[in-house]
Coordinates of C-alpha atoms in Angstrom, one line a residue:
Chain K
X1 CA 25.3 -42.7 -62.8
X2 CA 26.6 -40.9 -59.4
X3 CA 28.6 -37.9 -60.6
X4 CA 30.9 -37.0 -57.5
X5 CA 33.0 -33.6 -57.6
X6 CA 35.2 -31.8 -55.0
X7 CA 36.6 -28.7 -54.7
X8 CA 38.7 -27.3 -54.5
X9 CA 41.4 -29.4 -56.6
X10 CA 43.9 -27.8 -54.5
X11 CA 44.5 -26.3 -51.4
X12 CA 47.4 -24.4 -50.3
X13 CA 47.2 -22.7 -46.8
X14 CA 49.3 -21.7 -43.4
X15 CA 49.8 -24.3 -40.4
X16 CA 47.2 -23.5 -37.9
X17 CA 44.7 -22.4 -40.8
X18 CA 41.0 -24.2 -40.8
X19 CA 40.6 -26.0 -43.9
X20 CA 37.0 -27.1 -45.7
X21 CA 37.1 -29.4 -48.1
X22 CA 33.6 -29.6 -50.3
X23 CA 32.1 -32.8 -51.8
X24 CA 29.0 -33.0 -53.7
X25 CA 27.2 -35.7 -55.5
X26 CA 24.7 -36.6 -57.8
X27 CA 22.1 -39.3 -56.4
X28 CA 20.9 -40.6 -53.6
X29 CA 23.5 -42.2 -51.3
X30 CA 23.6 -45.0 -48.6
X31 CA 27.0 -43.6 -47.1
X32 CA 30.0 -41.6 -48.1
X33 CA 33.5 -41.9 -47.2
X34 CA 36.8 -39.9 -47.1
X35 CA 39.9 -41.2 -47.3
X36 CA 43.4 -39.6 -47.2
X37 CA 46.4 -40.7 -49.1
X38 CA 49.6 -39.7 -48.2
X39 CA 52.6 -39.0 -50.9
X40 CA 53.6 -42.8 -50.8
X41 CA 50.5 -44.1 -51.7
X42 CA 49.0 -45.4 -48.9
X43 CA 45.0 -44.4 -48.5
X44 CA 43.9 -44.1 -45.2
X45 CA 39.8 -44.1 -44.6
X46 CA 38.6 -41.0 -42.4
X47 CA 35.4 -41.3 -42.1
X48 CA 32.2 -43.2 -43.6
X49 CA 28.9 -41.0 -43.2
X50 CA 25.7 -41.5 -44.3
X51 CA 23.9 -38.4 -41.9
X52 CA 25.0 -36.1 -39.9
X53 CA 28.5 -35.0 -38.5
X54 CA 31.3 -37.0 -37.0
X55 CA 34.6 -36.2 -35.3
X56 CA 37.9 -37.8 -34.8
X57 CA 40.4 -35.5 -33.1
X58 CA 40.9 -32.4 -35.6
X59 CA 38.6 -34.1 -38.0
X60 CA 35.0 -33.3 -38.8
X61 CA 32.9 -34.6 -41.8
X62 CA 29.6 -33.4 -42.6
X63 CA 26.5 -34.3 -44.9
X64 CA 23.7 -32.8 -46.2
X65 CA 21.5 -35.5 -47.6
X66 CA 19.2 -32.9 -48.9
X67 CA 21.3 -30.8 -50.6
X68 CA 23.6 -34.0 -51.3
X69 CA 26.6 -32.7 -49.6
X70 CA 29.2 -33.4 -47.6
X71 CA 32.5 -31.2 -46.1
X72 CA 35.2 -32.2 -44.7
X73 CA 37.3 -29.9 -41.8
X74 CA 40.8 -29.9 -40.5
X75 CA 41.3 -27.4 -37.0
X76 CA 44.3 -26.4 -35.9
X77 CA 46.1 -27.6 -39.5
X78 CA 49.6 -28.8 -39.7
X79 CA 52.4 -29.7 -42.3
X80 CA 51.5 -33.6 -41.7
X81 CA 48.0 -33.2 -42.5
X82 CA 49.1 -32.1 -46.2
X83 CA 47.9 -35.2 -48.5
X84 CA 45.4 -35.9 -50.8
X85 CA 41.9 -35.8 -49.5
X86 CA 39.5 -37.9 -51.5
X87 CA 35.5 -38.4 -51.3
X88 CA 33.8 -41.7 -52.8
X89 CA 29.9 -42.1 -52.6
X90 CA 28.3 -45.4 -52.3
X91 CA 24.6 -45.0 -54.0
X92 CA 22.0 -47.2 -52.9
X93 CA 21.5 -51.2 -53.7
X94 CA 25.5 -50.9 -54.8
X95 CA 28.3 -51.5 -53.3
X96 CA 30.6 -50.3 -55.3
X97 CA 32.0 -46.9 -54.5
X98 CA 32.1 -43.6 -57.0
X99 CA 35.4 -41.3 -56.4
X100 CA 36.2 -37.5 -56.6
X101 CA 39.4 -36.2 -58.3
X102 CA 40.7 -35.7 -55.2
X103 CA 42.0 -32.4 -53.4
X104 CA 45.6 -32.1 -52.6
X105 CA 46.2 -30.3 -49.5
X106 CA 49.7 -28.8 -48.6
X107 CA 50.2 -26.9 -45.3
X108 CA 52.8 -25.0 -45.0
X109 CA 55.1 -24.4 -42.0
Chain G
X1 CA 38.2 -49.3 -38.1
X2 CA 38.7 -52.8 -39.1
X3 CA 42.5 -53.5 -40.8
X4 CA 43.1 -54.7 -44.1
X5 CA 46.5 -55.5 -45.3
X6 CA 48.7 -56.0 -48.5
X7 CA 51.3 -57.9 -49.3
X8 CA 53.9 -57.2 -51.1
X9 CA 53.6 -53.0 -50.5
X10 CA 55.9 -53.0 -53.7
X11 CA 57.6 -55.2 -56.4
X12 CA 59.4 -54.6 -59.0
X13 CA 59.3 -57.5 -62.0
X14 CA 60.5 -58.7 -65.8
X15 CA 58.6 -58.0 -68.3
X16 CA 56.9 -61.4 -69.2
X17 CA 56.4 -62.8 -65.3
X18 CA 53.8 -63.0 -63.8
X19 CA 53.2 -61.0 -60.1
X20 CA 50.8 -61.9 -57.2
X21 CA 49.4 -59.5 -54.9
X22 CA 47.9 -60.6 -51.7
X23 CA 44.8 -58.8 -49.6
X24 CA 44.4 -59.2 -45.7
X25 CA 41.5 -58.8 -44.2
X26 CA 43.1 -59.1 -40.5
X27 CA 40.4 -58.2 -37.9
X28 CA 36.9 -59.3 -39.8
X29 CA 35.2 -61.7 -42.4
X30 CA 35.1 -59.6 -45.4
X31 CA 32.5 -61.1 -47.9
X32 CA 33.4 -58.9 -50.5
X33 CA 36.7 -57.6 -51.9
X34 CA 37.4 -54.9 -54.1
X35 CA 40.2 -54.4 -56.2
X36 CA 41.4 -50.7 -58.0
X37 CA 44.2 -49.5 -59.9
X38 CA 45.7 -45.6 -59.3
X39 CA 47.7 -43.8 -61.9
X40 CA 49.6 -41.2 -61.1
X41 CA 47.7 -38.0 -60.2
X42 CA 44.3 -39.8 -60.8
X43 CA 41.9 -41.0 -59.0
X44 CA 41.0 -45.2 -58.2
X45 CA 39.7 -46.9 -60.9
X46 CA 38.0 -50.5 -59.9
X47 CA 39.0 -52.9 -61.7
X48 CA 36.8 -56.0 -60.1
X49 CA 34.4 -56.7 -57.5
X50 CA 35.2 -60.5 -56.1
X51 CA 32.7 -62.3 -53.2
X52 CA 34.3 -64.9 -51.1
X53 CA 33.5 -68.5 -52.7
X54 CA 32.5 -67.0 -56.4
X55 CA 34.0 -65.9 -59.5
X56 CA 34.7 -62.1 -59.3
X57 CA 32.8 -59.7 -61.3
X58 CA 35.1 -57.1 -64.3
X59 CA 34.8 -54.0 -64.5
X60 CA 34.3 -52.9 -68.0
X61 CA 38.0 -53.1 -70.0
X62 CA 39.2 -55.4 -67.4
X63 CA 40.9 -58.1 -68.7
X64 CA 40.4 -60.8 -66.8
X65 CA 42.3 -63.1 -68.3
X66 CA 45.2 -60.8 -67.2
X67 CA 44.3 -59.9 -64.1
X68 CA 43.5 -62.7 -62.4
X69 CA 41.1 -62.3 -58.9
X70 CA 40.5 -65.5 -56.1
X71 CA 38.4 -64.8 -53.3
X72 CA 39.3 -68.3 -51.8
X73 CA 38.2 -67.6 -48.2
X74 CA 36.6 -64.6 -46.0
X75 CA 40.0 -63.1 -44.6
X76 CA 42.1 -63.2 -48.2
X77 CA 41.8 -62.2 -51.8
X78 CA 44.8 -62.2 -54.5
X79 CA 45.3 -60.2 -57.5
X80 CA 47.5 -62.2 -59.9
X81 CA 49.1 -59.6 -63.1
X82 CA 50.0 -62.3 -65.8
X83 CA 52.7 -61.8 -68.3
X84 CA 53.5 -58.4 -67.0
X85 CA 54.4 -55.9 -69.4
X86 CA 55.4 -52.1 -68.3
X87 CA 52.6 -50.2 -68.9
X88 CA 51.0 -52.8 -66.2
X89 CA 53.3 -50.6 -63.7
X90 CA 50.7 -49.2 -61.5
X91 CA 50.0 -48.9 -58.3
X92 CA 47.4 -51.3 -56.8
X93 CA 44.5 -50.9 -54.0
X94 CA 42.4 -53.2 -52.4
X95 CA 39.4 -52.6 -50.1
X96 CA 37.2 -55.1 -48.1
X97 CA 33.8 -54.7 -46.8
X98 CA 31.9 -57.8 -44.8
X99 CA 30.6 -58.3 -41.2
X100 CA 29.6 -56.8 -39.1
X101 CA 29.1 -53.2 -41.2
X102 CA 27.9 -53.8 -44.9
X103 CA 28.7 -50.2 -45.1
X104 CA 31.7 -49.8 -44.2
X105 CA 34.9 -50.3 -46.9
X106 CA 38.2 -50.5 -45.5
X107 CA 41.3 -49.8 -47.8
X108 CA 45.0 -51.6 -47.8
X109 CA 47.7 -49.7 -47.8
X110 CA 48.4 -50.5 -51.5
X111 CA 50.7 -52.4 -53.9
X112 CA 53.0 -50.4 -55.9
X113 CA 53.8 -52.5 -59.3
X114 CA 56.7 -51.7 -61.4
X115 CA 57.2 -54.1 -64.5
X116 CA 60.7 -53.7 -66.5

């Protein structure tokens, strides 16, 4: 069974701070994602990895396959990035998707 | 990324009715269909895996009697709630995955269920 954990569980920091968000996981994985849901619910998928880096605007996700882990980054943070941030590891041959607890972010003015 | 949609984004019922949810998948074939259910502060929780043309596959202490899936065609998938009672009141996600990336799971926006 994957085991996937974040840290940390919450994040408090300034506008304009850079924020690292920290996913790890159990077994080996055919992709990760992270998603972002916002106070009304709605989830929102940042990225899906399964090597490497990738960017989109003040966004970067990592992974380390070897050390099974993956970060997420936010440059240049501001008040409408503050949600909560949640990694979910596919393993392989299964489609179904194991999630971390989730790390609430709140940037403040 | 590919767009998945859900429909209504929130009802509230009766205690006793029964509530559909409907699942979009608006830009791609989506072969398979997931459905979770979020409690407050917690994380997603599936509930059922369904594959376009098949019966849809329970999670463990899913009733499926209650929660009723169809996976009629490759762009839709509803979530039926029979005889809603309150502690049904949840809030309900949907993802889709399909052609052309196997990989790739793309989440609706979610169905917030309240049941009086």
């Amino acid at each position: 069974k994957n085991e996937v954990e974040q840290s940390p569980q919450n994040l408090t920091a300034q506008e304009g701070e850079f924020i690292t968000i920290n996913c790890s996981y159990s077994v080996g994985i055919s992709a990760l994602h992270w998603l972002q849901q916002h106070p009304g619910g709605g989830i929102v998928s940042l990225f899906m990895l399964s090597s490497g880096k990738k960017k989109h605007g003040r966004l970067i996700a990592t992974i380390n396959i070897q050390e099974k882990h993956s970060s997420l980054h936010i440059t240049a943070s501001h008040p409408r990035d503050s949600a909560v941030y949640i990694c979910a590891a596919r393993a392989f041959g299964n489609e179904k998707l194991t999630f971390g607890t989730g790390t609430r972010l709140t940037i403040i003015p | 990324g590919a767009v998945v949609s859900q429909h209504p984004s929130w009802v509230i019922c009766k205690s006793g009715t029964s509530v559909k949810i409907e699942c979009r998948s608006l830009d791609f074939q989506a072969t398979t269909m997931f459905w979770y259910r979020q409690f407050p502060k917690q994380s997603l929780m599936l509930m059922a895996t369904s594959n376009e043309g098949s019966k849809a596959t329970y999670e463990q202490g899913v009733e499926k009697d209650k929660f009723l899936i169809n996976h009629a065609s490759l762009t839709l998938s509803t979530l039926t709630v029979t005889s809603a009672h309150p502690e049904d009141s949840s809030f309900y996600i949907c993802s889709a995955g399909g052609l052309p990336s196997y990989n790739e799971q793309f989440f609706g926006p979610g169905t917030r269920l309240t049941v009086l």
